[in-house]
GROMACS .gro file of C-alpha atoms in nm:
model
   96
    1MET     CA    1  11.346   5.759  21.558
    2SER     CA    2  11.238   5.458  21.806
    3THR     CA    3  11.184   5.519  22.131
    4ILE     CA    4  11.450   5.252  22.253
    5VAL     CA    5  11.685   5.408  22.033
    6GLN     CA    6  11.627   5.741  22.183
    7ILE     CA    7  11.656   5.602  22.536
    8VAL     CA    8  11.992   5.419  22.462
    9LEU     CA    9  12.124   5.707  22.260
   10GLY     CA   10  12.020   5.960  22.535
   11ALA     CA   11  12.179   5.757  22.827
   12PHE     CA   12  12.503   5.724  22.610
   13THR     CA   13  12.548   6.092  22.526
   14GLY     CA   14  12.423   6.178  22.889
   15TRP     CA   15  12.714   5.970  23.037
   16LEU     CA   16  12.949   6.092  22.802
   17ALA     CA   17  12.872   6.453  22.878
   18GLY     CA   18  12.913   6.360  23.236
   19LYS     CA   19  13.258   6.238  23.156
   20ALA     CA   20  13.335   6.548  23.006
   21PHE     CA   21  13.228   6.791  23.245
   22GLY     CA   22  13.402   6.593  23.499
   23GLN     CA   23  13.282   6.675  23.869
   24GLU     CA   24  13.190   7.029  23.799
   25GLY     CA   25  12.849   7.097  23.991
   26TYR     CA   26  12.825   6.792  24.194
   27ARG     CA   27  12.966   6.733  24.525
   28PRO     CA   28  13.206   6.460  24.596
   29VAL     CA   29  13.020   6.132  24.640
   30ARG     CA   30  13.125   5.801  24.777
   31ARG     CA   31  13.000   5.616  24.450
   32GLU     CA   32  13.102   5.719  24.112
   33THR     CA   33  12.808   5.504  23.986
   34HIS     CA   34  12.568   5.729  24.137
   35VAL     CA   35  12.674   6.041  23.915
   36LYS     CA   36  12.724   5.827  23.618
   37LEU     CA   37  12.347   5.705  23.668
   38LEU     CA   38  12.219   6.054  23.727
   39ASP     CA   39  12.378   6.178  23.402
   40ALA     CA   40  12.241   5.909  23.218
   41ILE     CA   41  11.897   5.994  23.340
   42TYR     CA   42  11.953   6.338  23.237
   43GLY     CA   43  12.054   6.237  22.899
   44ILE     CA   44  11.739   6.027  22.846
   45ILE     CA   45  11.515   6.295  22.978
   46GLY     CA   46  11.729   6.546  22.752
   47ALA     CA   47  11.685   6.336  22.433
   48MET     CA   48  11.312   6.303  22.489
   49ILE     CA   49  11.251   6.679  22.551
   50GLY     CA   50  11.475   6.766  22.231
   51GLU     CA   51  11.306   6.528  22.003
   52TYR     CA   52  10.938   6.655  22.113
   53LEU     CA   53  11.029   7.018  22.087
   54PHE     CA   54  11.220   6.933  21.746
   55PHE     CA   55  10.871   6.740  21.618
   56TRP     CA   56  10.672   7.073  21.692
   57VAL     CA   57  10.933   7.326  21.574
   58VAL     CA   58  10.979   7.133  21.224
   59ILE     CA   59  10.621   7.032  21.204
   60GLY     CA   60  10.654   6.659  21.156
   61ASP     CA   61  10.959   6.407  21.137
   62GLY     CA   62  11.289   6.498  20.992
   63ASP     CA   63  11.553   6.277  20.839
   64ALA     CA   64  11.765   6.047  21.058
   65PHE     CA   65  12.050   6.273  21.082
   66SER     CA   66  11.837   6.541  21.237
   67ASP     CA   67  11.708   6.324  21.454
   68TYR     CA   68  12.021   6.184  21.586
   69GLY     CA   69  12.134   6.522  21.630
   70THR     CA   70  11.842   6.651  21.801
   71VAL     CA   71  11.863   6.371  22.066
   72ILE     CA   72  12.254   6.443  22.141
   73LEU     CA   73  12.179   6.812  22.170
   74GLY     CA   74  11.906   6.781  22.406
   75SER     CA   75  12.082   6.511  22.604
   76VAL     CA   76  12.414   6.733  22.663
   77THR     CA   77  12.215   7.037  22.720
   78VAL     CA   78  12.014   6.891  22.990
   79VAL     CA   79  12.307   6.742  23.148
   80GLY     CA   80  12.491   7.061  23.137
   81ALA     CA   81  12.189   7.283  23.274
   82ALA     CA   82  12.156   7.035  23.573
   83ARG     CA   83  12.531   7.059  23.655
   84LEU     CA   84  12.527   7.442  23.633
   85ILE     CA   85  12.217   7.457  23.844
   86ALA     CA   86  12.361   7.234  24.117
   87GLY     CA   87  12.664   7.403  24.114
   88LYS     CA   88  12.485   7.735  24.186
   89ILE     CA   89  12.271   7.621  24.442
   90ARG     CA   90  12.589   7.472  24.620
   91ALA     CA   91  12.778   7.774  24.579
   92HIS     CA   92  12.509   7.979  24.743
   93GLY     CA   93  12.476   7.747  25.024
   94PHE     CA   94  12.133   7.624  24.985
   95LEU     CA   95  12.255   7.250  24.987
   96GLN     CA   96  12.511   7.146  25.218
   0.00000   0.00000   0.00000
């Protein structure tokens, strides 16, 4: 899969996962675009990590469906983990 396609698909699924999670884990911000951008960045990171790990687990390239599935799964996982960690940190009062 092309790196450009990974970036676009990762950003889109990160943004979409952020919409599904709502404001869970993040504090209220003045600009909603910051949260959307952060989710897109986390989505891109998750897409790259997911594709890298899938390559080493499968020992090579899979078909197109498995590539897209891996990118989407990695993106959603990293966005969800970031929201979960941020919520736990805020709940314990480390960040105000």
